[in-house]
GROMACS .gro file of N, CA and C in nm:
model
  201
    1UNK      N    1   0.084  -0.117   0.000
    1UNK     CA    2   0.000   0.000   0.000
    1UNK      C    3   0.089   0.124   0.000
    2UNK      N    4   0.075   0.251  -0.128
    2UNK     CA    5   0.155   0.348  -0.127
    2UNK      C    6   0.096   0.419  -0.032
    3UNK      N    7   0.142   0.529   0.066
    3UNK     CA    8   0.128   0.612   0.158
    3UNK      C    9   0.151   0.786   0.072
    4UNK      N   10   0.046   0.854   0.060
    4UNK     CA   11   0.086   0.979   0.017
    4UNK      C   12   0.127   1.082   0.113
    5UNK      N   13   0.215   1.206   0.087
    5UNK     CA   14   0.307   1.263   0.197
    5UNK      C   15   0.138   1.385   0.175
    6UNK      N   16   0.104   1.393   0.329
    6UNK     CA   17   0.048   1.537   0.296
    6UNK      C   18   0.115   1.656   0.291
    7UNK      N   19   0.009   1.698   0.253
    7UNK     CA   20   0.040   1.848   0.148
    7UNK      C   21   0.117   1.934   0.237
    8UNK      N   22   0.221   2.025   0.239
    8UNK     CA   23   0.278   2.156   0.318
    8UNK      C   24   0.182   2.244   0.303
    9UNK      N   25   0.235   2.374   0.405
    9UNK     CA   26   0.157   2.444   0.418
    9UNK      C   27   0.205   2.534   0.251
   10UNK      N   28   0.300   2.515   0.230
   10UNK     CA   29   0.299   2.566   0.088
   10UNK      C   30   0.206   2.526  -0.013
   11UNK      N   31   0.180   2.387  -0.036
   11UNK     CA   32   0.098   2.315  -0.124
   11UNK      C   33  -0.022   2.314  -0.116
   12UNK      N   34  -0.091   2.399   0.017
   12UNK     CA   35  -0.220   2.433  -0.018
   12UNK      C   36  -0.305   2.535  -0.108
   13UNK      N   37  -0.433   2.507  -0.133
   13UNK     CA   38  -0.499   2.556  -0.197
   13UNK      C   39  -0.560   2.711  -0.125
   14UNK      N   40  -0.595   2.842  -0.196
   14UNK     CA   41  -0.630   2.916  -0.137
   14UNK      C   42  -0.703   2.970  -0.213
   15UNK      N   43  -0.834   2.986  -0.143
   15UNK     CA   44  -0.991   3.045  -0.192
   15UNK      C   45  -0.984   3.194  -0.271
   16UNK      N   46  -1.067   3.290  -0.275
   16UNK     CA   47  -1.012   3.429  -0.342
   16UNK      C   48  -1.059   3.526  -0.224
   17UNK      N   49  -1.111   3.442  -0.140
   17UNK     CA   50  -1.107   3.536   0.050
   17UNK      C   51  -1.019   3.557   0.056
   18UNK      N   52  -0.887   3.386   0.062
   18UNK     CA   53  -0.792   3.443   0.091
   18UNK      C   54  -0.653   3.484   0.010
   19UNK      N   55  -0.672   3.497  -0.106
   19UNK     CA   56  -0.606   3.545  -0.181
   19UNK      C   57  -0.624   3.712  -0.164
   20UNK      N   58  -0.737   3.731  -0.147
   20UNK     CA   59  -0.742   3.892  -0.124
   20UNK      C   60  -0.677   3.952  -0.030
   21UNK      N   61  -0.702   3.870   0.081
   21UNK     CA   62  -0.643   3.902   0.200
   21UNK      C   63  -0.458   3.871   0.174
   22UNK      N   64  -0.394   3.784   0.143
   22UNK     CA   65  -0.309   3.740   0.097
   22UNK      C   66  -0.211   3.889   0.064
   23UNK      N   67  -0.266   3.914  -0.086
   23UNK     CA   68  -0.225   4.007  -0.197
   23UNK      C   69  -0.270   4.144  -0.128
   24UNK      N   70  -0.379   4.156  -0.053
   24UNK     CA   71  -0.407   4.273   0.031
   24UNK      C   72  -0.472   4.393  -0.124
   25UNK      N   73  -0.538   4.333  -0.233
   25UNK     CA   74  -0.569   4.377  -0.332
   25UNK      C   75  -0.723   4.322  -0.334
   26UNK      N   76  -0.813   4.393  -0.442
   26UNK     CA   77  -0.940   4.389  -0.387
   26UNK      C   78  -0.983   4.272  -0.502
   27UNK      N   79  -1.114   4.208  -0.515
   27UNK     CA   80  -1.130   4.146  -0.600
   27UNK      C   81  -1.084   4.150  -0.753
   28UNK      N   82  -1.138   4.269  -0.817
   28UNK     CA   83  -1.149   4.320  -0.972
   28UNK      C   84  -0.980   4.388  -0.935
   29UNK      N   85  -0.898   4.399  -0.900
   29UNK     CA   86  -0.795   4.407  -0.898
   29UNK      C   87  -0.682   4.279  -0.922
   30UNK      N   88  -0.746   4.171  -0.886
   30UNK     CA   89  -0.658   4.066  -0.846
   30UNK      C   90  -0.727   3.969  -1.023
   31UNK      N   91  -0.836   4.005  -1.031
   31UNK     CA   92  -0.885   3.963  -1.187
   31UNK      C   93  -0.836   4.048  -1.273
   32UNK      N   94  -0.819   4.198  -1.268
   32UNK     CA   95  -0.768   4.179  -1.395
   32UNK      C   96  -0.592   4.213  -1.389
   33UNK      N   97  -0.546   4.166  -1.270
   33UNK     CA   98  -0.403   4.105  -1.285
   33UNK      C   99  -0.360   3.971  -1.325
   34UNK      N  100  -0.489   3.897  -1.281
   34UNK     CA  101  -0.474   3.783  -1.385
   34UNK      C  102  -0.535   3.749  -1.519
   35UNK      N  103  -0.585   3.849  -1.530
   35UNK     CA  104  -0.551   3.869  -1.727
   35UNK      C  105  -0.445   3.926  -1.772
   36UNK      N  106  -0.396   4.001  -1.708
   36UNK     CA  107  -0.290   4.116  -1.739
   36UNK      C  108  -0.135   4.022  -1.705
   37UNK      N  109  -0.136   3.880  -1.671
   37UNK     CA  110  -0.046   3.758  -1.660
   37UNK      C  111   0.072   3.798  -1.536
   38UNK      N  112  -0.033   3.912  -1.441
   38UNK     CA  113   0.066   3.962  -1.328
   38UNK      C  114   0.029   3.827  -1.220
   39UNK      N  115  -0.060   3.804  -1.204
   39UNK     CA  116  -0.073   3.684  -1.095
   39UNK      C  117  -0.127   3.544  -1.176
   40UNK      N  118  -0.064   3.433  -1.156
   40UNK     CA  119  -0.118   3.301  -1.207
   40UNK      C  120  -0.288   3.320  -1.224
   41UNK      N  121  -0.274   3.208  -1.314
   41UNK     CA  122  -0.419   3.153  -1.337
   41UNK      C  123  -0.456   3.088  -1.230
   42UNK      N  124  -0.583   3.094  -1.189
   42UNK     CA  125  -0.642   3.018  -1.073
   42UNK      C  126  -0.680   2.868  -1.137
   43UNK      N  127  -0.763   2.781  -1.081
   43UNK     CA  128  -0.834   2.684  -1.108
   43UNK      C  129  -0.974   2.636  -1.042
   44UNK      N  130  -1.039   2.622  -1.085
   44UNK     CA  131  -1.150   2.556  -1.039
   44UNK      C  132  -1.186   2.406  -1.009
   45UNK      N  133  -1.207   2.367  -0.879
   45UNK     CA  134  -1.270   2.313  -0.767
   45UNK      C  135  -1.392   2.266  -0.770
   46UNK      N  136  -1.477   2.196  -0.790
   46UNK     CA  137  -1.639   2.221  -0.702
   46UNK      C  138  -1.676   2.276  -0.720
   47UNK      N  139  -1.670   2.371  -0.852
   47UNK     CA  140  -1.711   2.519  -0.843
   47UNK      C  141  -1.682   2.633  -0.804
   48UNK      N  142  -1.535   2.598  -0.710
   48UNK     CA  143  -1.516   2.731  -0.710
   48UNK      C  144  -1.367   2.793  -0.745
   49UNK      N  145  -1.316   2.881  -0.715
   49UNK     CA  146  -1.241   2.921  -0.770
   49UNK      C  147  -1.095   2.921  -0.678
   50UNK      N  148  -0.963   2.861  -0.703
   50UNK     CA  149  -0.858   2.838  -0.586
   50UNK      C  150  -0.731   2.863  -0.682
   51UNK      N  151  -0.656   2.931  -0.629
   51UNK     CA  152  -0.454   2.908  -0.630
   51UNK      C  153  -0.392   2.866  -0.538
   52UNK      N  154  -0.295   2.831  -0.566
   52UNK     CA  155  -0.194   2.752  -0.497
   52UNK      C  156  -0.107   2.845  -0.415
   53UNK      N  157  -0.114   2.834  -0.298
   53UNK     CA  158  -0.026   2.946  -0.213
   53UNK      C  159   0.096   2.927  -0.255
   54UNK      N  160   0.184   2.815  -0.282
   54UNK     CA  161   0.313   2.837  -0.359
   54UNK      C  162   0.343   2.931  -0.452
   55UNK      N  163   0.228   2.939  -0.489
   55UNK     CA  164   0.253   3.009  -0.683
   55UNK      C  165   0.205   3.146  -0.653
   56UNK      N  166   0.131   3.175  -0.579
   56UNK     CA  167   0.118   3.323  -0.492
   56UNK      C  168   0.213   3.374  -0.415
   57UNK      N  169   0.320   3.279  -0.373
   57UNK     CA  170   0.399   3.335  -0.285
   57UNK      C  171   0.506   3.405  -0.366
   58UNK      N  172   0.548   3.306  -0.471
   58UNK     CA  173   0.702   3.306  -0.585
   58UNK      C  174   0.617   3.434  -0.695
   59UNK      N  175   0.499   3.479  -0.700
   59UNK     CA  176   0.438   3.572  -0.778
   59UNK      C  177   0.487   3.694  -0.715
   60UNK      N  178   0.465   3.706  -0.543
   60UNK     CA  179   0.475   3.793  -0.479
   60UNK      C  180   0.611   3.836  -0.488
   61UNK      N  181   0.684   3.740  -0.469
   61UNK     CA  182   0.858   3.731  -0.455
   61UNK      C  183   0.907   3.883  -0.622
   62UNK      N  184   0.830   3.797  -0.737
   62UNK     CA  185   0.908   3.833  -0.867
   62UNK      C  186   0.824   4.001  -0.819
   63UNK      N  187   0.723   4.007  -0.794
   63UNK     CA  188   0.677   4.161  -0.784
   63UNK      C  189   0.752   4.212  -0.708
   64UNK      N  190   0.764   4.204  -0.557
   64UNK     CA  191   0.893   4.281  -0.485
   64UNK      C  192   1.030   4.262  -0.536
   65UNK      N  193   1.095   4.204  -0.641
   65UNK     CA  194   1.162   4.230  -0.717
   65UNK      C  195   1.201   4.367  -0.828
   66UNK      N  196   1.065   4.310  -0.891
   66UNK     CA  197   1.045   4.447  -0.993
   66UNK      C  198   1.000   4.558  -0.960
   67UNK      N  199   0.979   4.580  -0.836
   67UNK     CA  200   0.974   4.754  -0.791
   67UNK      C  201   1.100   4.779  -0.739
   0.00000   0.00000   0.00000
């Protein structure tokens, strides 16, 4: 029987509550940065809508970079 490693706290999934809270940016801000290919594509769930706190974090990283 394989045993899967759970997920880090990196490898979780995060809602767009907390992505807002996260990015500290408001909804229609954080959409059309992800058209604008400033923050990853999200994915959908169950219906709803999630990113990967990893890929929010290394997003955040390249932005405090480029200012």
């Amino acid at each position: 029987m394989a045993y899967k490693s759970k997920p880090t706290v990196e490898d979780r999934n995060v809602s767009l509550g907390e992505c807002i809270s996260i990015l500290g940016r408001s909804r229609s801000s954080i959409l059309r940065d992800v058209e604008a290919g400033r923050i990853p594509r999200p994915f959908k769930l169950g219906g709803k809508v999630y990113w990967r706190l990893s890929e929010l974090r290394e997003c955040m990283e390249q932005m405090r970079h480029a200012a």
